Coordinates of C-alpha atoms in Angstrom, one line a residue:
M1 CA -8.2 10.1 -6.1
E2 CA -6.2 12.9 -4.6
A3 CA -2.9 11.1 -5.2
A4 CA -3.9 10.2 -8.8
T5 CA -4.7 13.9 -9.5
V6 CA -1.4 15.1 -8.2
A7 CA 0.4 12.2 -10.1
K8 CA -1.2 13.2 -13.4
S9 CA 0.1 16.8 -13.1
L10 CA 3.5 15.6 -11.9
G11 CA 3.8 12.9 -14.6
G12 CA 2.7 15.4 -17.3
M13 CA 5.4 17.9 -16.3
V14 CA 8.0 15.2 -16.5
G15 CA 6.6 13.9 -19.8
V16 CA 7.0 17.3 -21.4
Y17 CA 10.6 17.4 -20.3
L18 CA 11.3 13.9 -21.7
K19 CA 9.8 14.8 -25.1
D20 CA 13.2 16.0 -26.4
K21 CA 15.2 13.6 -24.1
G22 CA 14.5 10.2 -25.7
L23 CA 10.8 9.7 -25.2
P24 CA 9.6 7.4 -28.0
E25 CA 7.8 9.3 -30.8
D26 CA 4.6 7.3 -30.4
I27 CA 4.3 8.3 -26.8
H28 CA 2.6 11.6 -26.1
P29 CA 4.2 13.5 -23.2
L30 CA 0.9 13.7 -21.3
E31 CA 0.6 9.9 -21.5
V32 CA 3.4 9.7 -19.0
G33 CA 1.0 11.6 -16.6
M34 CA -1.7 9.1 -17.4
I35 CA 0.5 6.1 -16.5
V36 CA 1.6 7.7 -13.2
S37 CA -2.0 8.7 -12.4
A38 CA -3.3 5.2 -13.0
A39 CA -0.6 3.7 -10.8
A40 CA -1.2 6.3 -8.1
L41 CA -5.0 5.5 -8.2
A42 CA -4.1 1.9 -7.3
H43 CA -1.3 2.6 -4.8
D44 CA -3.3 1.7 -1.7
I45 CA -5.5 -0.9 -3.2
G46 CA -3.8 -3.7 -1.2
N47 CA -4.3 -2.2 2.2
P48 CA -6.4 -4.4 4.5
P49 CA -9.2 -3.0 6.8
F50 CA -7.9 -0.4 9.3
G51 CA -5.1 0.7 7.0
H52 CA -1.5 0.2 8.0
S53 CA -2.7 -0.9 11.4
G54 CA -4.4 -3.8 9.6
E55 CA -1.0 -4.8 8.2
D56 CA 0.4 -5.0 11.7
A57 CA -2.7 -7.0 12.8
I58 CA -2.0 -9.6 10.1
Q59 CA 1.6 -9.9 11.1
T60 CA 0.8 -10.2 14.8
W61 CA -1.9 -12.8 14.2
F62 CA 0.4 -15.0 12.1
K63 CA 3.2 -15.0 14.7
K64 CA 0.8 -15.9 17.5
S65 CA -1.9 -18.0 15.8
K66 CA -2.5 -21.6 17.0
S67 CA -3.9 -22.5 13.7
V68 CA -0.7 -21.3 12.0
E69 CA 1.4 -23.3 14.5
T70 CA -0.7 -26.4 13.7
H71 CA -1.2 -26.2 10.0
C72 CA 1.7 -24.2 8.5
E73 CA 4.8 -26.3 9.3
S74 CA 5.4 -27.1 5.6
M75 CA 5.8 -23.5 4.6
T76 CA 9.2 -22.4 3.4
P77 CA 11.0 -19.6 5.4
R78 CA 10.3 -17.1 2.6
Q79 CA 6.6 -18.1 2.5
R80 CA 6.3 -17.6 6.3
A81 CA 8.0 -14.2 6.0
D82 CA 5.3 -13.1 3.5
F83 CA 2.9 -13.1 6.4
E84 CA 5.3 -12.3 9.3
R85 CA 6.1 -9.0 7.4
F86 CA 2.7 -8.8 5.6
E87 CA 2.8 -5.9 3.2
G88 CA -0.1 -4.0 1.5
N89 CA 2.1 -3.2 -1.5
A90 CA 2.6 -6.9 -2.2
Q91 CA -1.1 -7.5 -1.7
G92 CA -1.8 -4.7 -4.2
F93 CA 0.4 -6.3 -6.9
R94 CA -1.5 -9.5 -6.3
I95 CA -4.8 -7.8 -6.7
L96 CA -3.9 -6.0 -9.9
T97 CA -2.3 -9.1 -11.5
R98 CA -4.3 -12.0 -10.2
L99 CA -7.4 -11.3 -8.1
Q100 CA -9.3 -8.5 -9.7
M101 CA -11.1 -9.9 -12.7
Y102 CA -9.8 -13.2 -11.4
K103 CA -11.3 -15.2 -14.3
E104 CA -8.9 -13.5 -16.7
E105 CA -5.3 -14.6 -16.8
G106 CA -3.3 -11.6 -15.6
G107 CA -5.9 -9.8 -13.5
M108 CA -6.8 -6.4 -14.7
Q109 CA -4.5 -6.6 -17.8
L110 CA -2.8 -3.3 -17.0
T111 CA 0.2 -2.2 -19.1
A112 CA 3.7 -3.2 -17.9
A113 CA 4.5 0.5 -17.5
T114 CA 1.6 1.0 -15.1
L115 CA 2.5 -2.0 -13.0
G116 CA 6.1 -0.9 -13.0
A117 CA 5.1 2.6 -11.8
F118 CA 2.9 1.0 -9.1
S119 CA 5.7 -1.2 -7.8
K120 CA 7.3 0.9 -5.1
Y121 CA 9.4 -2.0 -3.7
P122 CA 10.3 -4.4 -6.5
V123 CA 11.9 -7.0 -4.3
Q124 CA 10.8 -10.1 -2.4
V125 CA 10.4 -10.3 1.3
R126 CA 13.6 -10.1 3.5
L127 CA 14.4 -12.9 5.9
E128 CA 15.5 -12.2 9.5
S129 CA 18.9 -13.6 8.6
E130 CA 19.4 -11.2 5.8
P131 CA 20.8 -7.7 6.4
D132 CA 18.5 -4.7 6.4
S133 CA 19.2 -1.8 4.0
K134 CA 18.8 2.0 4.2
D135 CA 17.9 2.0 0.5
V136 CA 14.3 3.2 0.3
N137 CA 13.6 0.9 -2.6
V138 CA 14.1 -2.3 -0.6
K139 CA 13.0 -1.4 2.9
K140 CA 9.8 -3.3 2.3
F141 CA 8.7 -5.8 -0.4
G142 CA 6.4 -5.6 -3.4
F143 CA 5.3 -9.1 -4.2
F144 CA 4.6 -12.4 -2.5
Q145 CA 6.3 -15.7 -3.3
S146 CA 3.1 -16.6 -5.2
E147 CA 3.6 -13.7 -7.7
Q148 CA 7.4 -13.9 -8.1
G149 CA 7.1 -15.5 -11.5
R150 CA 4.8 -12.7 -12.6
F151 CA 7.1 -10.0 -11.3
D152 CA 10.1 -11.7 -13.0
E153 CA 8.2 -11.5 -16.3
L154 CA 7.3 -7.8 -15.7
A155 CA 10.8 -6.9 -14.8
H156 CA 12.1 -8.5 -18.0
Q157 CA 9.6 -6.6 -20.2
L158 CA 10.5 -3.3 -18.6
G159 CA 14.2 -3.9 -18.6
L160 CA 14.5 -3.2 -14.9
L161 CA 18.0 -3.4 -13.5
S162 CA 18.7 -6.3 -11.2
I163 CA 20.0 -5.5 -7.7
G164 CA 21.6 -8.9 -7.3
G165 CA 22.1 -10.6 -3.9
D166 CA 19.6 -12.9 -2.1
R167 CA 16.7 -10.4 -2.2
G168 CA 15.7 -11.5 -5.7
G169 CA 14.6 -8.1 -7.0
W170 CA 15.3 -5.1 -9.1
C171 CA 15.8 -1.3 -9.1
R172 CA 12.6 0.7 -9.3
H173 CA 10.9 1.7 -12.6
P174 CA 11.7 5.4 -12.9
L175 CA 8.1 6.4 -12.8
A176 CA 7.6 4.7 -9.5
Y177 CA 9.5 7.7 -7.9
L178 CA 6.7 10.0 -9.2
V179 CA 4.0 7.8 -7.8
E180 CA 5.7 7.8 -4.4
A181 CA 6.1 11.6 -4.5
A182 CA 2.4 12.1 -5.3
D183 CA 1.5 9.9 -2.4
D184 CA 3.9 11.8 -0.1
I185 CA 2.5 15.1 -1.1
C186 CA -1.1 14.1 -0.4
Y187 CA 0.0 12.2 2.8
R188 CA 1.5 15.4 4.2
I189 CA -0.6 18.3 2.8
V190 CA -4.1 16.8 2.3
D191 CA -4.0 14.8 5.5
F192 CA -2.9 17.9 7.3
E193 CA -5.8 19.9 5.8
D194 CA -8.1 17.0 6.9
G195 CA -6.8 17.4 10.4
F196 CA -7.9 21.0 10.4
Q197 CA -11.3 20.2 8.9
Q198 CA -11.9 17.7 11.7
G199 CA -10.9 20.1 14.4
L200 CA -7.7 18.4 15.4
I201 CA -5.5 21.3 14.3
D202 CA -6.2 24.9 15.0
L203 CA -6.3 27.6 12.2
D204 CA -3.1 29.4 13.2
T205 CA -1.1 26.1 13.2
A206 CA -2.5 25.0 9.9
V207 CA -1.8 28.4 8.2
E208 CA 1.8 28.6 9.6
Y209 CA 2.8 25.1 8.5
L210 CA 1.2 25.2 5.1
A211 CA 2.4 28.7 4.3
V212 CA 6.1 27.7 4.4
I213 CA 5.7 25.3 1.5
G214 CA 6.9 27.9 -1.0
D215 CA 7.2 31.7 -0.5
R216 CA 5.9 32.1 3.1
D217 CA 5.3 35.9 3.0
K218 CA 3.7 35.7 -0.4
N219 CA 1.5 32.9 0.7
L220 CA 0.4 34.7 3.8
Q221 CA -0.5 37.8 1.8
R222 CA -2.6 35.7 -0.5
V223 CA -4.5 34.0 2.3
A224 CA -5.2 37.3 4.1
K225 CA -7.6 38.1 1.3
E226 CA -9.8 35.1 2.2
A227 CA -12.7 35.7 4.6
S228 CA -13.5 32.3 6.0
K229 CA -11.2 29.8 7.8
R230 CA -12.1 27.1 5.3
D231 CA -11.2 29.3 2.3
K232 CA -7.9 30.3 3.8
I233 CA -6.9 26.6 4.2
N234 CA -8.2 25.6 0.8
V235 CA -6.1 28.3 -0.8
L236 CA -3.0 27.4 1.1
R237 CA -3.5 23.7 0.4
S238 CA -3.8 24.4 -3.3
I239 CA -0.6 26.6 -3.4
A240 CA 1.3 24.1 -1.3
I241 CA 0.5 21.1 -3.6
S242 CA 1.4 23.2 -6.7
N243 CA 4.8 24.1 -5.1
A244 CA 5.5 20.6 -4.0
I245 CA 4.7 19.2 -7.5
D246 CA 7.1 21.7 -9.0
E247 CA 9.8 20.7 -6.6
A248 CA 9.3 17.0 -7.1
A249 CA 9.5 17.4 -10.9
R250 CA 12.7 19.5 -10.5
V251 CA 14.4 16.9 -8.4
F252 CA 13.3 14.0 -10.7
I253 CA 14.8 15.8 -13.7
E254 CA 18.0 16.6 -11.9
E255 CA 18.4 13.0 -10.6
L256 CA 17.3 11.3 -13.7
P257 CA 20.8 10.0 -14.7
K258 CA 21.1 8.3 -11.3
I259 CA 17.6 7.0 -11.4
M260 CA 18.1 5.4 -14.8
N261 CA 21.4 3.8 -13.7
G262 CA 19.8 2.4 -10.5
E263 CA 22.0 4.7 -8.3
F264 CA 19.3 6.8 -6.7
R265 CA 18.6 5.6 -3.1
D266 CA 16.2 8.2 -1.7
D267 CA 12.7 9.4 -2.2
L268 CA 12.2 12.6 -4.3
M269 CA 10.6 14.7 -1.6
S270 CA 13.6 14.3 0.7
K271 CA 15.7 16.2 -1.8
T272 CA 13.2 19.1 -2.3
A273 CA 13.0 22.5 -0.7
C274 CA 9.7 21.2 0.9
H275 CA 11.5 18.6 3.0
S276 CA 11.9 20.6 6.1
A277 CA 8.3 21.8 6.0
F278 CA 7.1 18.2 5.4
E279 CA 9.1 16.9 8.4
K280 CA 7.5 19.6 10.7
I281 CA 4.0 18.7 9.4
K282 CA 4.7 15.0 10.0
E283 CA 5.5 15.8 13.7
I284 CA 2.2 17.6 14.1
Q285 CA 0.3 14.8 12.3
V286 CA 1.8 12.1 14.5
T287 CA 1.0 13.9 17.8
E288 CA -2.4 15.5 16.9
I289 CA -3.9 13.3 14.2
Y290 CA -2.6 9.8 14.0
K291 CA -2.5 9.5 17.8
N292 CA -5.9 11.0 18.4
Q293 CA -7.9 8.9 20.8
R294 CA -10.6 8.0 18.3
V295 CA -8.0 6.9 15.7
L296 CA -6.2 4.8 18.3
R297 CA -9.4 3.1 19.4
V298 CA -10.3 2.1 15.9
E299 CA -6.8 0.8 15.2
A300 CA -6.8 -1.2 18.5
A301 CA -10.1 -2.7 17.5
G302 CA -8.6 -3.7 14.2
F303 CA -6.2 -6.1 15.9
T304 CA -9.1 -7.9 17.5
V305 CA -11.3 -7.9 14.4
I306 CA -8.7 -8.9 11.8
G307 CA -7.0 -11.4 14.1
G308 CA -10.4 -12.9 15.0
L309 CA -11.5 -13.2 11.4
L310 CA -8.2 -14.8 10.2
E311 CA -8.2 -17.3 13.1
A312 CA -11.8 -18.3 12.5
F313 CA -11.6 -18.7 8.7
F314 CA -8.1 -20.1 8.4
G315 CA -8.7 -22.5 11.2
A316 CA -11.9 -23.7 9.6
V317 CA -10.5 -24.2 6.1
S318 CA -7.5 -25.9 7.5
E319 CA -9.6 -28.4 9.4
V320 CA -11.6 -29.1 6.3
A321 CA -8.4 -29.5 4.3
A322 CA -7.0 -31.9 6.8
A323 CA -10.1 -34.0 6.6
I324 CA -9.9 -34.1 2.8
E325 CA -6.2 -35.0 2.9
K326 CA -6.9 -37.8 5.3
T327 CA -10.1 -39.3 3.9
G328 CA -10.5 -37.8 0.5
S329 CA -13.7 -36.1 1.6
S330 CA -14.8 -33.1 3.7
K331 CA -17.7 -35.1 5.3
N332 CA -15.8 -35.8 8.5
A333 CA -14.7 -32.2 9.0
P334 CA -16.2 -30.4 12.0
K335 CA -19.6 -29.0 11.2
E336 CA -18.8 -25.6 12.5
C337 CA -15.8 -25.5 10.2
K338 CA -17.8 -26.4 7.2
K339 CA -20.4 -23.7 8.1
L340 CA -17.6 -21.1 8.2
C341 CA -16.2 -22.4 4.8
D342 CA -19.7 -21.8 3.3
L343 CA -19.4 -18.1 4.3
I344 CA -16.2 -17.7 2.2
P345 CA -16.8 -16.6 -1.5
R346 CA -15.7 -19.4 -3.8
E347 CA -12.9 -17.5 -5.5
F348 CA -11.0 -17.5 -2.1
L349 CA -11.1 -21.3 -1.9
G350 CA -9.8 -24.0 -4.3
P351 CA -11.1 -26.1 -7.1
G352 CA -14.6 -27.4 -6.4
E353 CA -15.0 -24.7 -3.8
L354 CA -12.9 -26.8 -1.3
P355 CA -9.9 -25.6 0.6
L356 CA -6.5 -26.2 -0.8
I357 CA -4.2 -28.9 0.8
D358 CA -1.1 -26.7 0.5
P359 CA -1.2 -24.2 3.5
Y360 CA 0.6 -21.3 1.7
P361 CA -2.1 -20.7 -1.0
R362 CA -4.8 -21.7 1.4
L363 CA -3.7 -18.9 3.8
L364 CA -3.3 -16.5 0.9
G365 CA -6.9 -17.1 -0.1
I366 CA -8.1 -16.2 3.4
T367 CA -5.9 -13.0 3.6
D368 CA -7.2 -12.1 0.2
Y369 CA -10.8 -12.4 1.5
V370 CA -10.1 -10.4 4.7
C371 CA -8.0 -7.7 2.9
G372 CA -10.8 -7.0 0.5
M373 CA -13.2 -6.1 3.3
T374 CA -14.1 -2.5 4.4
D375 CA -13.7 -1.6 8.1
S376 CA -17.4 -1.8 8.7
F377 CA -18.0 -5.1 6.9
A378 CA -15.1 -6.7 8.8
L379 CA -16.5 -5.5 12.1
D380 CA -20.0 -6.7 11.3
L381 CA -18.8 -10.1 10.1
F382 CA -16.6 -10.5 13.2
R383 CA -19.6 -9.7 15.4
H384 CA -21.8 -12.2 13.6
I385 CA -19.4 -15.2 13.6
S386 CA -18.5 -14.4 17.2
G387 CA -22.1 -14.5 18.2
I388 CA -22.0 -10.9 19.5
S389 CA -24.8 -9.9 17.1
L390 CA -27.0 -11.5 14.5
P391 CA -27.5 -10.5 10.8

């Protein structure tokens, strides 16, 4: 919600600039803000339980899983890489275009512009044998092999520029830079404020680091008029976000020719006057917030919970699938496996509510199920199927 609000303001400012620079007459400038806002609202929709730590947990499980070793030999290298480098951005595109409103062809039926703005990394997964890149547009990937055809169609509709090579992808949609900037602004400023509210950062540190986003002396004079600590930080947060939005819009407009030609290789905020302040805030966040003991314990638990759920459910559906492939029926599958399959919602299985024979879509179905869980639901379900507690 915070990123969507920032994105709406940022997109609206850019839309007003574009009004006389080639924006189609039937597009109102503020509609640019609506597109960017909608994409920003969805930007983290593909994250599994326990956030980015959940992505690491899925990657780790796939590389170490005995079920994967037994049942995934037929996967192609690129299909395996989808899980070895599992990415919430790719899962998000899958949710928006396939899983949400799954009975409808095309998922949520979002506009091409919204999906383009959402797609931060419009390339397929990189193999170990392929060279890495410093280009921020391709450092991760934005769609699984299962959605490659859908992304091809989207890229064609939007007229995205092909990057060529083996990665099978495109340059970003221009509005994707604004979505990324809105996320970066909230990730630094709002998360930093949250650290203060939770008592992880003291008032003096919070004031000093937020005040330098803009005119430091002017900001400190403004905050001196506020009586309570909370009001001081609220005011500084509001000023900092406003200044960061102005800077992001300025850089986007300045770099627009390069962006349109596919020549811009950085994120917007790295080119703003806010960059130095953001980097200093990042250092404090890493040491005082993200490596806080409570946060670390939750993330560590996520590896056990997510890995345990994936191993249990994928192992179960794979055993049932093996029985079907061998005998044409699931009757001879282990009973405990069939019980676990009964726990899985039907949309994550195959036709007839039976597991798919092909291991790639079968595993995608299980990761779809686990990624859609909240932290607390995943923890409770893990406890139940492990026998640690009962419903």
